[in-house]
PDB file of C-alpha atoms in Angstrom:
ATOM      1  CA  UNK A 287      33.969 -65.889  -4.161  1.00 74.00           C
ATOM      2  CA  UNK A 288      37.453 -65.117  -2.828  1.00 87.00           C
ATOM      3  CA  UNK A 289      37.840 -62.903   0.228  1.00 88.00           C
ATOM      4  CA  UNK A 290      39.447 -60.124  -1.800  1.00 84.00           C
ATOM      5  CA  UNK A 291      36.683 -60.173  -4.398  1.00 88.00           C
ATOM      6  CA  UNK A 292      34.050 -60.058  -1.663  1.00 91.00           C
ATOM      7  CA  UNK A 293      35.806 -57.158   0.130  1.00 89.00           C
ATOM      8  CA  UNK A 294      36.212 -55.258  -3.135  1.00 90.00           C
ATOM      9  CA  UNK A 295      32.523 -55.680  -3.943  1.00 92.00           C
ATOM     10  CA  UNK A 296      31.533 -54.536  -0.435  1.00 92.00           C
ATOM     11  CA  UNK A 297      33.806 -51.482  -0.765  1.00 92.00           C
ATOM     12  CA  UNK A 298      32.229 -50.541  -4.111  1.00 93.00           C
ATOM     13  CA  UNK A 299      28.659 -51.078  -2.929  1.00 95.00           C
ATOM     14  CA  UNK A 300      29.261 -48.919   0.155  1.00 94.00           C
ATOM     15  CA  UNK A 301      30.213 -46.001  -2.117  1.00 95.00           C
ATOM     16  CA  UNK A 302      27.963 -46.663  -5.102  1.00 95.00           C
ATOM     17  CA  UNK A 303      25.781 -43.645  -4.324  1.00 97.00           C
ATOM     18  CA  UNK A 304      28.534 -41.153  -3.573  1.00 97.00           C
ATOM     19  CA  UNK A 305      28.170 -37.906  -5.465  1.00 97.00           C
ATOM     20  CA  UNK A 306      30.917 -36.281  -7.514  1.00 95.00           C
ATOM     21  CA  UNK A 307      31.207 -33.661  -4.761  1.00 95.00           C
ATOM     22  CA  UNK A 308      31.934 -36.395  -2.195  1.00 95.00           C
ATOM     23  CA  UNK A 309      34.582 -38.021  -4.403  1.00 95.00           C
ATOM     24  CA  UNK A 310      36.145 -34.601  -5.000  1.00 95.00           C
ATOM     25  CA  UNK A 311      36.886 -34.403  -1.256  1.00 95.00           C
ATOM     26  CA  UNK A 312      39.045 -37.556  -1.292  1.00 96.00           C
ATOM     27  CA  UNK A 313      42.828 -37.290  -1.250  1.00 95.00           C
ATOM     28  CA  UNK A 314      44.228 -40.420  -2.902  1.00 94.00           C
ATOM     29  CA  UNK A 315      47.808 -41.362  -2.096  1.00 93.00           C
ATOM     30  CA  UNK A 316      50.246 -44.053  -3.136  1.00 92.00           C
ATOM     31  CA  UNK A 317      53.901 -44.978  -3.430  1.00 92.00           C
ATOM     32  CA  UNK A 318      55.684 -46.513  -6.384  1.00 92.00           C
ATOM     33  CA  UNK A 319      59.249 -47.402  -7.254  1.00 92.00           C
ATOM     34  CA  UNK A 320      60.980 -46.015 -10.341  1.00 94.00           C
ATOM     35  CA  UNK A 321      64.080 -47.937 -11.418  1.00 91.00           C
ATOM     36  CA  UNK A 322      66.978 -47.157 -13.680  1.00 89.00           C
ATOM     37  CA  UNK A 323      66.989 -49.472 -16.667  1.00 74.00           C
ATOM     38  CA  UNK A 324      64.216 -51.890 -17.413  1.00 61.00           C
ATOM     39  CA  UNK A 325      64.696 -54.444 -14.634  1.00 51.00           C
ATOM     40  CA  UNK A 326      62.146 -53.897 -11.896  1.00 51.00           C
ATOM     41  CA  UNK A 327      63.357 -56.992  -9.974  1.00 49.00           C
ATOM     42  CA  UNK A 328      60.088 -58.851 -10.556  1.00 52.00           C
ATOM     43  CA  UNK A 329      60.204 -62.508 -11.537  1.00 51.00           C
ATOM     44  CA  UNK A 330      58.269 -63.241 -14.695  1.00 53.00           C
ATOM     45  CA  UNK A 331      57.274 -66.658 -15.933  1.00 53.00           C
ATOM     46  CA  UNK A 332      56.015 -67.483 -19.410  1.00 57.00           C
ATOM     47  CA  UNK A 333      54.388 -70.758 -20.283  1.00 58.00           C
ATOM     48  CA  UNK A 334      56.348 -72.824 -22.741  1.00 59.00           C
ATOM     49  CA  UNK A 335      54.611 -74.539 -25.629  1.00 64.00           C
ATOM     50  CA  UNK A 336      52.818 -77.709 -24.542  1.00 68.00           C
ATOM     51  CA  UNK A 337      55.283 -80.537 -24.101  1.00 65.00           C
ATOM     52  CA  UNK A 338      58.314 -78.234 -24.305  1.00 65.00           C
ATOM     53  CA  UNK A 339      58.414 -77.130 -20.673  1.00 64.00           C
ATOM     54  CA  UNK A 340      61.967 -78.140 -19.840  1.00 63.00           C
ATOM     55  CA  UNK A 341      63.361 -78.085 -23.350  1.00 66.00           C
ATOM     56  CA  UNK A 342      66.554 -75.939 -23.298  1.00 66.00           C
ATOM     57  CA  UNK A 343      65.601 -74.501 -26.689  1.00 66.00           C
ATOM     58  CA  UNK A 344      62.746 -72.667 -24.959  1.00 60.00           C
ATOM     59  CA  UNK A 345      64.753 -71.407 -21.984  1.00 60.00           C
ATOM     60  CA  UNK A 346      66.171 -67.914 -21.903  1.00 61.00           C
ATOM     61  CA  UNK A 347      69.052 -67.340 -19.538  1.00 61.00           C
ATOM     62  CA  UNK A 348      69.533 -63.879 -18.152  1.00 61.00           C
ATOM     63  CA  UNK A 349      71.714 -62.571 -15.421  1.00 53.00           C
ATOM     64  CA  UNK A 350      69.511 -60.180 -13.506  1.00 61.00           C
ATOM     65  CA  UNK A 351      71.186 -57.615 -11.326  1.00 59.00           C
ATOM     66  CA  UNK A 352      69.155 -55.472  -8.938  1.00 62.00           C
ATOM     67  CA  UNK A 353      68.832 -51.985 -10.376  1.00 77.00           C
ATOM     68  CA  UNK A 354      69.026 -48.693  -8.561  1.00 88.00           C
ATOM     69  CA  UNK A 355      65.863 -46.718  -8.177  1.00 91.00           C
ATOM     70  CA  UNK A 356      63.878 -44.508  -5.885  1.00 94.00           C
ATOM     71  CA  UNK A 357      60.492 -44.502  -4.252  1.00 94.00           C
ATOM     72  CA  UNK A 358      57.981 -41.844  -5.221  1.00 96.00           C
ATOM     73  CA  UNK A 359      55.022 -40.759  -3.104  1.00 95.00           C
ATOM     74  CA  UNK A 360      52.108 -38.785  -4.517  1.00 96.00           C
ATOM     75  CA  UNK A 361      48.804 -37.530  -3.185  1.00 95.00           C
ATOM     76  CA  UNK A 362      46.093 -36.093  -5.403  1.00 96.00           C
ATOM     77  CA  UNK A 363      42.602 -34.719  -5.071  1.00 95.00           C
ATOM     78  CA  UNK A 364      40.251 -33.318  -7.666  1.00 94.00           C
ATOM     79  CA  UNK A 365      41.285 -29.706  -7.147  1.00 93.00           C
ATOM     80  CA  UNK A 366      44.764 -30.060  -5.685  1.00 94.00           C
ATOM     81  CA  UNK A 367      47.830 -32.203  -5.304  1.00 95.00           C
ATOM     82  CA  UNK A 368      50.688 -32.397  -2.862  1.00 95.00           C
ATOM     83  CA  UNK A 369      54.336 -32.035  -3.795  1.00 95.00           C
ATOM     84  CA  UNK A 370      55.968 -35.132  -5.225  1.00 96.00           C
ATOM     85  CA  UNK A 371      58.059 -36.767  -2.497  1.00 96.00           C
ATOM     86  CA  UNK A 372      61.102 -38.729  -3.654  1.00 96.00           C
ATOM     87  CA  UNK A 373      63.202 -40.855  -1.368  1.00 92.00           C
ATOM     88  CA  UNK A 374      65.986 -43.348  -1.606  1.00 91.00           C
ATOM     89  CA  UNK A 375      66.130 -46.402   0.581  1.00 86.00           C
ATOM     90  CA  UNK A 376      63.347 -47.981   2.561  1.00 85.00           C
ATOM     91  CA  UNK A 377      60.281 -46.146   3.723  1.00 88.00           C
ATOM     92  CA  UNK A 378      59.437 -47.396   7.208  1.00 91.00           C
ATOM     93  CA  UNK A 379      56.482 -46.129   9.235  1.00 94.00           C
ATOM     94  CA  UNK A 380      58.390 -43.538  11.287  1.00 96.00           C
ATOM     95  CA  UNK A 381      60.057 -42.130   8.182  1.00 95.00           C
ATOM     96  CA  UNK A 382      56.639 -42.008   6.513  1.00 95.00           C
ATOM     97  CA  UNK A 383      55.292 -39.927   9.399  1.00 97.00           C
ATOM     98  CA  UNK A 384      58.362 -37.652   9.580  1.00 97.00           C
ATOM     99  CA  UNK A 385      58.889 -37.047   5.850  1.00 95.00           C
ATOM    100  CA  UNK A 386      55.383 -37.287   4.399  1.00 95.00           C
ATOM    101  CA  UNK A 387      52.489 -37.111   6.846  1.00 96.00           C
ATOM    102  CA  UNK A 388      53.692 -34.303   9.113  1.00 97.00           C
ATOM    103  CA  UNK A 389      55.220 -31.944   6.530  1.00 97.00           C
ATOM    104  CA  UNK A 390      52.747 -32.545   3.677  1.00 95.00           C
ATOM    105  CA  UNK A 391      49.500 -34.299   4.598  1.00 95.00           C
ATOM    106  CA  UNK A 392      48.596 -32.652   7.898  1.00 95.00           C
ATOM    107  CA  UNK A 393      49.013 -29.086   6.545  1.00 96.00           C
ATOM    108  CA  UNK A 394      46.784 -29.986   3.566  1.00 93.00           C
ATOM    109  CA  UNK A 395      44.102 -31.348   5.859  1.00 92.00           C
ATOM    110  CA  UNK A 396      44.200 -28.183   7.976  1.00 92.00           C
ATOM    111  CA  UNK A 397      43.931 -26.069   4.810  1.00 93.00           C
ATOM    112  CA  UNK A 398      41.016 -28.045   3.310  1.00 90.00           C
ATOM    113  CA  UNK A 399      38.282 -28.757   5.859  1.00 87.00           C
ATOM    114  CA  UNK A 400      36.147 -31.752   5.033  1.00 91.00           C
ATOM    115  CA  UNK A 401      38.872 -33.562   3.119  1.00 94.00           C
ATOM    116  CA  UNK A 402      38.887 -37.370   3.309  1.00 96.00           C
ATOM    117  CA  UNK A 403      42.276 -39.088   3.315  1.00 95.00           C
ATOM    118  CA  UNK A 404      42.333 -42.440   1.514  1.00 92.00           C
ATOM    119  CA  UNK A 405      43.838 -45.211   3.607  1.00 82.00           C
ATOM    120  CA  UNK A 406      45.924 -47.989   2.155  1.00 82.00           C
ATOM    121  CA  UNK A 407      46.691 -51.410   3.509  1.00 80.00           C
ATOM    122  CA  UNK A 408      50.495 -51.288   3.323  1.00 84.00           C
ATOM    123  CA  UNK A 409      52.228 -51.970   6.660  1.00 88.00           C
ATOM    124  CA  UNK A 410      53.650 -48.459   6.906  1.00 88.00           C
ATOM    125  CA  UNK A 411      50.116 -47.037   6.546  1.00 89.00           C
ATOM    126  CA  UNK A 412      48.612 -49.369   9.133  1.00 89.00           C
ATOM    127  CA  UNK A 413      51.450 -48.986  11.658  1.00 94.00           C
ATOM    128  CA  UNK A 414      50.522 -47.553  15.044  1.00 95.00           C
ATOM    129  CA  UNK A 415      52.741 -44.479  14.560  1.00 97.00           C
ATOM    130  CA  UNK A 416      50.963 -43.672  11.268  1.00 95.00           C
ATOM    131  CA  UNK A 417      47.512 -44.118  12.797  1.00 93.00           C
ATOM    132  CA  UNK A 418      48.464 -41.928  15.754  1.00 96.00           C
ATOM    133  CA  UNK A 419      49.583 -39.159  13.413  1.00 95.00           C
ATOM    134  CA  UNK A 420      46.289 -39.306  11.494  1.00 94.00           C
ATOM    135  CA  UNK A 421      43.961 -39.960  14.440  1.00 93.00           C
ATOM    136  CA  UNK A 422      41.926 -36.773  13.838  1.00 92.00           C
ATOM    137  CA  UNK A 423      41.728 -37.205  10.067  1.00 93.00           C
ATOM    138  CA  UNK A 424      38.620 -38.515   8.306  1.00 94.00           C
ATOM    139  CA  UNK A 425      39.712 -41.507   6.273  1.00 93.00           C
ATOM    140  CA  UNK A 426      38.421 -43.653   3.446  1.00 93.00           C
ATOM    141  CA  UNK A 427      39.501 -47.272   3.767  1.00 88.00           C
ATOM    142  CA  UNK A 428      41.355 -48.579   0.746  1.00 83.00           C
ATOM    143  CA  UNK A 429      39.809 -51.376  -1.276  1.00 82.00           C
ATOM    144  CA  UNK A 430      41.734 -54.622  -0.840  1.00 75.00           C
ATOM    145  CA  UNK A 431      44.044 -55.385  -3.768  1.00 76.00           C
ATOM    146  CA  UNK A 432      42.243 -52.957  -6.050  1.00 82.00           C
ATOM    147  CA  UNK A 433      44.694 -50.431  -7.450  1.00 81.00           C
ATOM    148  CA  UNK A 434      42.389 -49.952 -10.437  1.00 83.00           C
ATOM    149  CA  UNK A 435      39.930 -48.184  -8.137  1.00 86.00           C
ATOM    150  CA  UNK A 436      42.426 -45.410  -7.479  1.00 88.00           C
ATOM    151  CA  UNK A 437      42.957 -42.538  -9.917  1.00 91.00           C
ATOM    152  CA  UNK A 438      46.623 -42.580  -8.938  1.00 92.00           C
ATOM    153  CA  UNK A 439      47.214 -45.454 -11.341  1.00 91.00           C
ATOM    154  CA  UNK A 440      46.890 -43.015 -14.250  1.00 92.00           C
ATOM    155  CA  UNK A 441      49.482 -40.789 -12.541  1.00 94.00           C
ATOM    156  CA  UNK A 442      51.984 -43.667 -12.415  1.00 94.00           C
ATOM    157  CA  UNK A 443      51.289 -44.326 -16.082  1.00 93.00           C
ATOM    158  CA  UNK A 444      51.799 -40.646 -16.947  1.00 95.00           C
ATOM    159  CA  UNK A 445      55.103 -40.450 -15.047  1.00 96.00           C
ATOM    160  CA  UNK A 446      56.330 -43.800 -16.372  1.00 94.00           C
ATOM    161  CA  UNK A 447      55.656 -42.939 -20.009  1.00 94.00           C
ATOM    162  CA  UNK A 448      57.456 -39.612 -19.789  1.00 96.00           C
ATOM    163  CA  UNK A 449      60.432 -40.331 -17.555  1.00 95.00           C
ATOM    164  CA  UNK A 450      62.473 -41.823 -20.397  1.00 92.00           C
ATOM    165  CA  UNK A 451      65.618 -43.805 -19.598  1.00 91.00           C
ATOM    166  CA  UNK A 452      67.704 -41.891 -17.076  1.00 93.00           C
ATOM    167  CA  UNK A 453      71.095 -43.431 -16.355  1.00 91.00           C
ATOM    168  CA  UNK A 454      71.555 -42.188 -12.791  1.00 93.00           C
ATOM    169  CA  UNK A 455      69.454 -41.345  -9.768  1.00 95.00           C
ATOM    170  CA  UNK A 456      70.732 -37.783 -10.051  1.00 95.00           C
ATOM    171  CA  UNK A 457      69.119 -37.681 -13.499  1.00 96.00           C
ATOM    172  CA  UNK A 458      65.948 -39.558 -12.488  1.00 96.00           C
ATOM    173  CA  UNK A 459      65.036 -37.343  -9.545  1.00 96.00           C
ATOM    174  CA  UNK A 460      64.817 -33.971 -11.341  1.00 97.00           C
ATOM    175  CA  UNK A 461      63.133 -35.626 -14.318  1.00 97.00           C
ATOM    176  CA  UNK A 462      60.330 -36.977 -12.114  1.00 97.00           C
ATOM    177  CA  UNK A 463      59.974 -33.584 -10.411  1.00 98.00           C
ATOM    178  CA  UNK A 464      59.807 -31.820 -13.782  1.00 97.00           C
ATOM    179  CA  UNK A 465      57.107 -34.148 -15.110  1.00 98.00           C
ATOM    180  CA  UNK A 466      55.087 -33.732 -11.908  1.00 98.00           C
ATOM    181  CA  UNK A 467      55.403 -29.952 -11.926  1.00 97.00           C
ATOM    182  CA  UNK A 468      54.378 -29.730 -15.595  1.00 97.00           C
ATOM    183  CA  UNK A 469      51.420 -32.108 -15.230  1.00 96.00           C
ATOM    184  CA  UNK A 470      48.136 -30.259 -15.597  1.00 95.00           C
ATOM    185  CA  UNK A 471      45.360 -30.728 -13.067  1.00 94.00           C
ATOM    186  CA  UNK A 472      43.212 -31.881 -16.018  1.00 94.00           C
ATOM    187  CA  UNK A 473      45.199 -35.131 -16.087  1.00 92.00           C
ATOM    188  CA  UNK A 474      44.374 -35.711 -12.426  1.00 92.00           C
ATOM    189  CA  UNK A 475      40.710 -34.818 -12.931  1.00 90.00           C
ATOM    190  CA  UNK A 476      40.300 -37.236 -15.811  1.00 83.00           C
TER     191      UNK A 476
END
């Protein structure tokens, strides 16, 4: 069994007996990138028919240009959610603390005693400055390489299906905010 599979199984077994009330205390958070156009800058490889691997008739040439986009940060819990945070450029650990943790997460935690903040394994989450900011916060370790265990995946799907095809960042940003603001808590709870 691979290390990630073993860690995922351990994570699930450790929480197998959690009640709905315990899960309702968890604040799940995540970041995702929304791009203009359809190019998300990922490399995709399709297998060619057997014996045709290098046959030019089965090659598709495309000139891929990096597309503009923005990062989106969300945090949800069963009975609440934080404001959608949109940012352009790179999100480093200090910026994460200054623009997300201090203005959004810490006030939520003060407002909701007993809340559990879900950790993630991204470098900006594990950075010393991030840990220092959250040192008094009860946390739930994230499951290794297991985005399907987070209800935030359905939020990304909801936003992605409704955002349409904006042609500029100035169009994308308010569209994402509008979708987020109109999203019912029922979507988060399901």
